[in-house]
Amino acid sequence: MRKKGMCLAGIAVVLALFVGTALQMANAADKTKQKKVLVAYFSATGTTEGAAKKVQKAVGGTLFQIEAEDPYTSADLDYGNGRSRTTVEQQDGTARPDVKKKVKNIRTYDVIFVGYPIWWGKEPMIIRTFLESYNLKGKKIVPFCTSGGSGISGSMDEIKESAKGAKVGEGKDLTGLSYKSVAKWAKKKIK
Ligand SMILES: Cc1cc2nc3c(=O)[nH]c(=O)nc-3n(C[C@H](O)[C@H](O)[C@H](O)COP(=O)(O)O)c2cc1C
């Protein structure tokens, strides 16, 4: 009888050790599980591209350039001309300029940074084309921009409207920020 009791106690100890180790392993695996990141950006004159590269260098993942099927010329970008392409598009809430190519397997990404210049106080309409081309349900969208001083706030409502089903995090204007500042901000966004 005493022998049987000792045997049962022994089994219990072995089981406890086994369960303990399994839990530790599961915990460690969870900690190392990386979020899959996409850094998508549109840039007409290179400034936002520079910011996007800093973001990607800091958090890794895939860098994707959103390009217009019909590229923007310098005449198109003339905001002093009331009839230039950008002036007309930005005043038309339904404008959705075509993109040249789509992201492959967007469903595999957990966090999507979306970068753009501010045009007429908000995101270029091609950003809405981009966001509305995918099922973004459950994804985390992190907007960033560069601007001449307007900042990102004027674009946030439309970004949320176009990124249906996604969780849109607080956006940031990265104009003129050092790599160190961009990295600090971007790393917080993937936690
Ligand atoms: C058509 C157009 C409209 C712009 N409108 C604004 C604006 O409303 N507010 C602002 O701060 N900057 C504005 N800018 C300046 C850009 O946001 C800024 O130069 C940006 O960094 C350019 O980014 P990119 O080089 O990636 O295209 C505008 C620029 C263009 C071409």
Coordinates of C-alpha atoms and ligand atoms in Angstrom, one line a residue:
M1 CA 0.0 0.0 0.0
R2 CA 2.8 2.4 1.0
K3 CA 4.7 1.4 -2.2
K4 CA 1.6 2.2 -4.3
G5 CA 1.3 5.7 -2.7
M6 CA 4.9 6.5 -3.4
C7 CA 4.5 5.4 -7.0
L8 CA 1.5 7.7 -7.4
A9 CA 3.4 10.6 -5.9
G10 CA 6.2 9.9 -8.3
I11 CA 3.9 10.0 -11.3
A12 CA 2.4 13.3 -10.0
V13 CA 5.9 14.9 -9.8
V14 CA 6.8 13.7 -13.3
L15 CA 3.5 15.1 -14.6
A16 CA 4.0 18.4 -12.9
L17 CA 7.5 18.8 -14.3
F18 CA 6.2 17.9 -17.8
V19 CA 3.4 20.4 -17.7
G20 CA 5.7 23.1 -16.3
T21 CA 8.2 22.6 -19.1
A22 CA 5.4 22.6 -21.8
L23 CA 4.0 25.9 -20.4
Q24 CA 7.5 27.5 -20.4
M25 CA 8.1 26.5 -24.0
A26 CA 4.7 27.8 -25.1
N27 CA 5.4 31.1 -23.4
A28 CA 8.9 31.4 -25.0
A29 CA 7.3 30.7 -28.5
D30 CA 4.7 33.4 -27.9
K31 CA 7.4 36.0 -27.1
T32 CA 9.4 35.3 -30.2
K33 CA 6.3 35.3 -32.5
Q34 CA 6.9 38.3 -34.8
K35 CA 4.2 40.5 -36.2
K36 CA 4.4 40.5 -40.0
V37 CA 4.8 44.1 -41.2
L38 CA 4.2 45.9 -44.5
V39 CA 5.4 49.4 -45.1
A40 CA 3.4 50.8 -48.0
Y41 CA 3.9 54.4 -49.2
F42 CA 3.1 56.8 -52.0
S43 CA 5.6 59.6 -52.7
A44 CA 5.5 62.0 -55.6
T45 CA 8.8 63.8 -55.0
G46 CA 10.8 61.4 -52.7
T47 CA 10.3 62.9 -49.2
T48 CA 7.7 60.3 -48.0
E49 CA 9.9 57.6 -49.6
G50 CA 12.8 58.6 -47.4
A51 CA 10.5 58.4 -44.3
A52 CA 9.1 55.0 -45.4
K53 CA 12.7 53.7 -45.7
K54 CA 13.4 54.8 -42.1
V55 CA 10.3 53.0 -40.9
Q56 CA 11.2 49.8 -42.7
K57 CA 14.8 49.9 -41.5
A58 CA 13.5 50.1 -37.9
V59 CA 10.8 47.5 -37.9
G60 CA 11.7 45.2 -40.9
G61 CA 9.1 43.8 -43.1
T62 CA 8.2 44.5 -46.7
L63 CA 8.6 47.9 -48.4
F64 CA 5.9 48.5 -51.0
Q65 CA 5.7 51.6 -53.2
I66 CA 2.1 52.6 -54.2
E67 CA 2.5 53.9 -57.8
A68 CA 0.0 55.6 -59.9
E69 CA -0.9 53.8 -63.2
D70 CA -0.7 57.3 -64.7
P71 CA 2.3 58.9 -63.0
Y72 CA 2.1 62.4 -61.6
T73 CA 4.0 65.0 -63.7
S74 CA 5.3 68.2 -62.2
A75 CA 2.4 70.0 -64.0
D76 CA 0.0 67.6 -62.2
L77 CA 1.5 68.6 -58.9
D78 CA 1.1 72.3 -59.4
Y79 CA -1.1 73.4 -56.5
G80 CA -1.0 77.0 -57.7
N81 CA -3.1 75.9 -60.7
G82 CA -6.8 75.5 -59.9
R83 CA -7.1 73.1 -62.9
S84 CA -4.1 70.9 -62.3
R85 CA -4.7 67.2 -61.9
T86 CA -4.0 67.1 -58.1
T87 CA -6.1 70.2 -57.5
V88 CA -9.1 68.6 -59.3
E89 CA -8.6 65.2 -57.8
Q90 CA -8.3 66.4 -54.2
Q91 CA -11.5 68.4 -54.5
D92 CA -13.4 65.4 -55.8
G93 CA -14.3 63.0 -52.9
T94 CA -15.0 60.2 -55.4
A95 CA -11.7 60.4 -57.3
R96 CA -9.9 57.0 -57.1
P97 CA -6.8 57.2 -59.3
D98 CA -5.7 53.7 -60.5
V99 CA -2.7 52.0 -58.9
K100 CA -0.1 50.3 -61.0
K101 CA 0.2 47.1 -59.0
K102 CA -1.3 45.4 -55.9
V103 CA 0.4 43.9 -52.8
K104 CA 0.6 40.1 -53.0
N105 CA -0.9 38.2 -50.1
I106 CA -1.9 41.2 -48.1
R107 CA -3.8 38.8 -45.8
T108 CA -0.5 37.5 -44.4
Y109 CA 0.4 41.0 -42.8
D110 CA -0.6 41.9 -39.3
V111 CA 0.5 45.6 -39.3
I112 CA 0.4 47.9 -42.3
F113 CA 2.2 51.3 -42.2
V114 CA 0.7 53.6 -44.8
G115 CA 2.7 56.6 -45.8
Y116 CA 1.8 59.6 -48.0
P117 CA 2.4 63.3 -48.6
I118 CA -0.3 65.7 -47.5
W119 CA -2.0 67.3 -50.5
W120 CA -4.6 70.0 -49.9
G121 CA -4.6 69.2 -46.2
K122 CA -5.3 65.5 -46.6
E123 CA -4.1 62.2 -48.1
P124 CA -3.8 61.9 -51.9
M125 CA -6.9 60.2 -53.3
I126 CA -4.7 57.3 -54.5
I127 CA -4.3 56.3 -50.9
R128 CA -8.0 55.7 -50.8
T129 CA -7.8 53.6 -53.9
F130 CA -5.1 51.6 -52.2
L131 CA -6.9 51.1 -48.9
E132 CA -10.2 50.2 -50.6
S133 CA -8.6 47.5 -52.8
Y134 CA -8.2 45.0 -50.0
N135 CA -10.0 43.3 -47.2
L136 CA -8.3 44.9 -44.2
K137 CA -10.5 43.4 -41.6
G138 CA -8.6 42.8 -38.3
K139 CA -5.4 44.5 -39.5
K140 CA -3.6 47.3 -37.8
I141 CA -3.1 50.3 -40.0
V142 CA -0.5 52.9 -39.0
P143 CA -0.7 56.1 -41.1
F144 CA 2.3 58.4 -41.5
C145 CA 2.9 61.4 -43.7
T146 CA 5.3 64.1 -44.7
S147 CA 4.0 67.6 -45.2
G148 CA 4.8 71.3 -45.6
G149 CA 3.4 71.9 -42.1
S150 CA -0.2 70.8 -42.2
G151 CA 0.4 67.6 -40.3
I152 CA -1.6 64.3 -40.5
S153 CA -4.8 65.1 -38.6
G154 CA -6.7 66.3 -41.7
S155 CA -6.3 62.9 -43.3
M156 CA -7.3 60.6 -40.4
D157 CA -11.1 60.5 -40.9
E158 CA -10.8 59.5 -44.5
I159 CA -8.1 56.9 -43.8
K160 CA -10.5 55.4 -41.2
E161 CA -13.4 55.5 -43.7
S162 CA -11.4 53.7 -46.4
A163 CA -9.7 51.1 -44.2
K164 CA -13.0 49.4 -43.4
G165 CA -12.8 46.8 -40.6
A166 CA -9.2 47.7 -39.7
K167 CA -7.9 49.1 -36.5
V168 CA -6.4 52.5 -37.5
G169 CA -3.7 53.6 -35.0
E170 CA -2.7 57.2 -34.3
G171 CA -0.9 58.7 -37.3
K172 CA 2.3 60.8 -37.3
D173 CA 3.9 63.4 -39.5
L174 CA 7.5 62.2 -39.9
T175 CA 8.8 65.3 -41.8
G176 CA 12.4 66.1 -40.8
L177 CA 12.6 63.5 -38.1
S178 CA 15.9 61.7 -37.5
Y179 CA 16.1 57.9 -38.0
K180 CA 16.3 57.5 -34.2
S181 CA 13.0 59.4 -33.6
V182 CA 11.3 57.5 -36.4
A183 CA 12.5 54.2 -35.2
K184 CA 11.4 54.9 -31.6
W185 CA 7.9 55.7 -32.9
A186 CA 7.6 52.8 -35.4
K187 CA 8.8 50.2 -32.9
K188 CA 6.0 51.2 -30.4
K189 CA 3.5 50.7 -33.2
I190 CA 4.2 47.0 -33.8
K191 CA 3.9 46.0 -30.1
Ligands
LIG1 C1 -0.4 69.1 -54.9 C2 0.3 69.3 -53.6 C3 -0.5 69.8 -52.5 C4 0.2 70.0 -51.2 N1 -0.6 70.4 -50.2 C5 -0.1 70.6 -49.0 C6 -0.9 71.0 -47.9 O1 -2.1 71.2 -48.0 N2 -0.2 71.1 -46.7 C7 1.1 70.9 -46.5 O2 1.6 71.0 -45.4 N3 1.9 70.5 -47.5 C8 1.3 70.3 -48.8 N4 2.1 69.9 -49.8 C9 3.5 69.7 -49.6 C10 3.8 68.2 -49.4 O3 3.0 67.6 -48.5 C11 5.3 67.9 -49.0 O4 6.2 68.6 -49.8 C12 5.6 66.4 -48.9 O5 6.7 66.2 -48.1 C13 5.9 65.8 -50.3 O6 6.1 64.5 -50.2 P1 6.7 63.6 -51.4 O7 8.0 64.1 -51.7 O8 6.8 62.2 -50.8 O9 5.7 63.7 -52.5 C14 1.5 69.7 -51.1 C15 2.3 69.3 -52.2 C16 1.7 69.1 -53.4 C17 2.5 68.6 -54.5

